[in-house]
């Protein structure tokens, strides 16, 4: 027991002396071996993408899309359209959009007809939308779903101006939005666009004229006001 205690004391003293010896040691290096200059890391690389898989510069692009009017209360919310774009660079594209509105009423208008006998088919409804569209391509990248499935992506903003034609009259319109493309080949992409339209439009509510027992109104009797509509477009895009 005594011998074990002595061994522990000797081991502890040896460790303390060793620590004191290391603490007292001073390492001196010759001045010529010390660093004479420093180099800062380079973070500013103006070229972020050296080899693009998807090259759009000086190319045309054709889109076919389905549009859903998210805030339309009365008219049919569906629209089919086509667009053609020319990419003046990897950052800018200009295009023409034409969308044909579906006829009929929204599900909400049909519900109003069943509950309150209100026939909103008497109100004027949108027929055709034609817009000049500008795209600012902001971010190019890629997204991996698995080791073998990789999508090249393109995020862009859009600004448009054109006309919305109703069944009786045309109205100037503007729109702003943003979109995203997912290229699943070098030529084909799935395109999503979210746009906010603003234009004058007839108010589809007219007192004492919407029931089937009321006199049939003229389209000119409906008042007009500034109308905002949010549209979500989903379609296929072909680059050539």
XYZ file of C-alpha atoms in Angstrom:
240
model
C 0.000 0.000 0.000
C 2.828 2.359 0.957
C 4.770 1.522 -2.151
C 1.727 2.252 -4.307
C 1.271 5.640 -2.674
C 4.933 6.502 -3.291
C 4.606 5.522 -6.927
C 1.615 7.848 -7.381
C 3.466 10.766 -5.732
C 6.517 10.223 -7.922
C 4.347 10.097 -11.073
C 2.550 13.341 -10.193
C 5.809 15.152 -9.432
C 7.295 13.944 -12.706
C 4.321 15.327 -14.685
C 4.516 18.705 -12.911
C 8.249 18.997 -13.549
C 7.775 18.080 -17.186
C 5.031 20.737 -17.606
C 7.234 23.351 -15.921
C 10.138 22.417 -18.222
C 7.951 22.815 -21.344
C 6.525 26.127 -20.064
C 9.995 27.506 -19.496
C 11.204 26.509 -22.965
C 11.447 29.453 -25.404
C 11.566 28.733 -29.095
C 13.597 31.240 -31.073
C 13.686 31.242 -34.843
C 16.080 33.145 -37.093
C 14.465 36.275 -38.617
C 15.065 34.999 -42.161
C 12.828 32.007 -41.462
C 9.885 34.143 -40.307
C 7.166 35.171 -42.741
C 8.043 38.437 -44.478
C 4.804 39.014 -46.382
C 1.110 38.019 -46.271
C -1.404 37.136 -48.974
C -5.106 37.840 -48.581
C -7.603 35.196 -49.786
C -9.381 36.057 -53.022
C -13.190 36.037 -52.686
C -14.163 38.301 -55.590
C -14.435 36.071 -58.651
C -16.273 37.915 -61.402
C -16.807 34.698 -63.393
C -19.230 32.580 -61.358
C -20.087 30.054 -64.097
C -17.303 28.987 -66.448
C -19.095 26.315 -68.447
C -22.868 26.696 -68.852
C -24.814 23.616 -69.740
C -27.739 25.750 -70.968
C -26.713 28.505 -73.369
C -29.525 30.933 -74.259
C -27.574 33.797 -75.838
C -28.839 34.673 -79.366
C -31.412 31.864 -79.272
C -35.189 31.722 -79.668
C -37.539 30.060 -77.228
C -41.133 28.906 -77.747
C -43.489 28.319 -74.803
C -46.864 26.653 -74.541
C -48.601 27.241 -71.239
C -51.748 26.876 -69.148
C -52.702 29.890 -67.040
C -54.781 29.861 -63.867
C -56.340 33.138 -62.673
C -55.977 32.808 -58.911
C -58.099 35.846 -57.954
C -60.776 35.830 -60.673
C -64.226 35.623 -58.965
C -66.665 35.306 -61.878
C -65.162 34.477 -65.286
C -63.589 31.134 -66.159
C -60.170 30.969 -64.498
C -58.428 28.960 -67.254
C -56.426 30.259 -70.187
C -54.235 28.544 -72.807
C -51.421 30.429 -74.427
C -48.264 30.472 -76.472
C -45.205 32.663 -76.273
C -42.091 33.243 -78.361
C -38.924 34.838 -76.974
C -35.580 35.997 -78.312
C -32.647 35.954 -75.890
C -30.473 38.977 -76.661
C -27.921 37.788 -74.061
C -27.598 35.470 -71.089
C -29.294 38.168 -68.999
C -32.112 39.561 -71.177
C -34.962 38.113 -73.238
C -37.883 39.723 -75.094
C -41.058 37.951 -76.077
C -44.674 38.041 -77.207
C -47.415 36.251 -75.242
C -50.891 35.424 -76.537
C -53.448 33.778 -74.271
C -56.970 32.596 -75.161
C -59.388 32.688 -72.221
C -61.821 29.832 -71.711
C -65.501 30.685 -71.880
C -67.999 30.067 -69.101
C -68.000 30.910 -65.421
C -65.926 30.113 -62.375
C -67.142 27.580 -59.823
C -67.929 30.458 -57.445
C -70.197 32.131 -60.035
C -71.983 28.824 -60.649
C -72.528 28.522 -56.905
C -74.042 32.021 -56.803
C -76.355 31.049 -59.633
C -77.589 27.968 -57.755
C -78.097 29.745 -54.437
C -79.331 33.182 -55.528
C -80.370 32.710 -59.165
C -77.723 35.172 -60.388
C -76.768 34.643 -64.027
C -73.241 36.096 -64.417
C -73.099 34.876 -68.010
C -74.784 38.217 -68.736
C -71.617 40.080 -67.749
C -68.773 40.699 -70.245
C -65.834 38.310 -69.845
C -62.178 38.313 -71.007
C -61.497 36.744 -74.389
C -57.848 37.307 -75.402
C -54.685 38.605 -73.722
C -51.723 39.842 -75.782
C -48.579 41.068 -74.008
C -45.022 42.091 -74.868
C -42.888 40.501 -72.187
C -39.363 41.294 -70.945
C -37.395 38.808 -68.848
C -34.379 39.670 -66.696
C -32.520 36.424 -66.043
C -31.139 36.819 -62.527
C -29.786 33.465 -61.369
C -28.541 30.403 -63.228
C -27.806 27.199 -61.360
C -28.615 23.542 -61.018
C -30.601 21.316 -58.703
C -29.840 17.663 -58.002
C -32.624 15.264 -57.083
C -30.421 12.180 -57.180
C -26.943 11.267 -58.422
C -28.273 10.814 -61.946
C -31.100 13.440 -62.106
C -29.910 17.044 -62.331
C -31.959 20.067 -63.475
C -30.403 23.301 -64.671
C -32.444 26.187 -63.293
C -33.046 29.770 -64.327
C -34.754 32.347 -62.087
C -35.992 35.526 -63.770
C -38.155 38.581 -63.298
C -40.707 39.718 -65.876
C -42.402 42.953 -66.915
C -45.145 43.068 -69.562
C -47.372 45.534 -71.370
C -50.214 44.863 -73.804
C -53.967 44.493 -74.115
C -56.696 42.413 -72.504
C -59.608 42.028 -74.910
C -63.050 41.450 -73.444
C -65.958 40.235 -75.519
C -66.998 43.830 -76.233
C -63.926 46.025 -75.637
C -60.119 46.014 -75.279
C -58.210 47.471 -72.317
C -54.507 48.374 -71.952
C -52.767 46.202 -69.360
C -49.438 45.885 -67.568
C -48.032 42.996 -65.558
C -45.031 42.239 -63.349
C -43.896 38.935 -61.984
C -41.195 36.352 -61.564
C -40.605 32.890 -62.945
C -38.481 29.779 -62.812
C -37.361 27.346 -65.495
C -36.220 23.785 -64.877
C -34.252 22.470 -67.871
C -34.473 18.680 -68.036
C -32.529 18.636 -71.350
C -30.414 21.280 -73.084
C -33.495 22.294 -75.118
C -36.595 21.534 -73.036
C -37.673 23.111 -69.779
C -40.681 23.289 -67.494
C -41.552 26.939 -66.969
C -43.480 28.573 -64.098
C -44.593 32.225 -64.177
C -46.387 34.166 -61.476
C -47.725 37.508 -62.758
C -49.827 40.322 -61.339
C -51.951 41.996 -64.048
C -53.420 45.480 -63.734
C -55.955 46.909 -66.198
C -59.363 48.507 -66.487
C -62.161 45.934 -66.590
C -65.967 45.860 -66.367
C -67.413 45.143 -62.941
C -69.458 41.926 -63.369
C -72.075 42.990 -60.812
C -75.023 45.077 -62.000
C -78.017 45.654 -59.741
C -81.418 44.500 -61.008
C -79.891 42.944 -64.147
C -78.315 39.635 -63.129
C -81.358 37.433 -62.491
C -82.986 35.622 -65.391
C -86.215 37.456 -64.627
C -84.469 40.853 -65.008
C -84.135 42.656 -68.348
C -81.011 41.555 -70.237
C -78.301 44.216 -69.744
C -76.153 45.752 -72.427
C -72.388 45.343 -71.972
C -72.074 49.127 -71.937
C -74.178 49.284 -68.750
C -71.468 47.649 -66.650
C -69.196 50.069 -64.833
C -65.418 49.838 -65.229
C -62.685 49.980 -62.628
C -58.995 49.201 -62.190
C -58.703 45.444 -61.696
C -55.792 43.364 -60.379
C -55.512 39.686 -61.239
C -52.855 37.196 -60.144
C -52.049 34.497 -62.692
C -49.966 31.351 -62.361
C -48.661 29.979 -65.676
C -47.283 26.461 -66.115
C -45.890 25.296 -69.424
C -43.193 23.742 -71.561
C -40.398 25.734 -73.139
C -38.295 24.734 -76.157
C -34.959 26.462 -76.827
C -33.495 26.558 -80.347
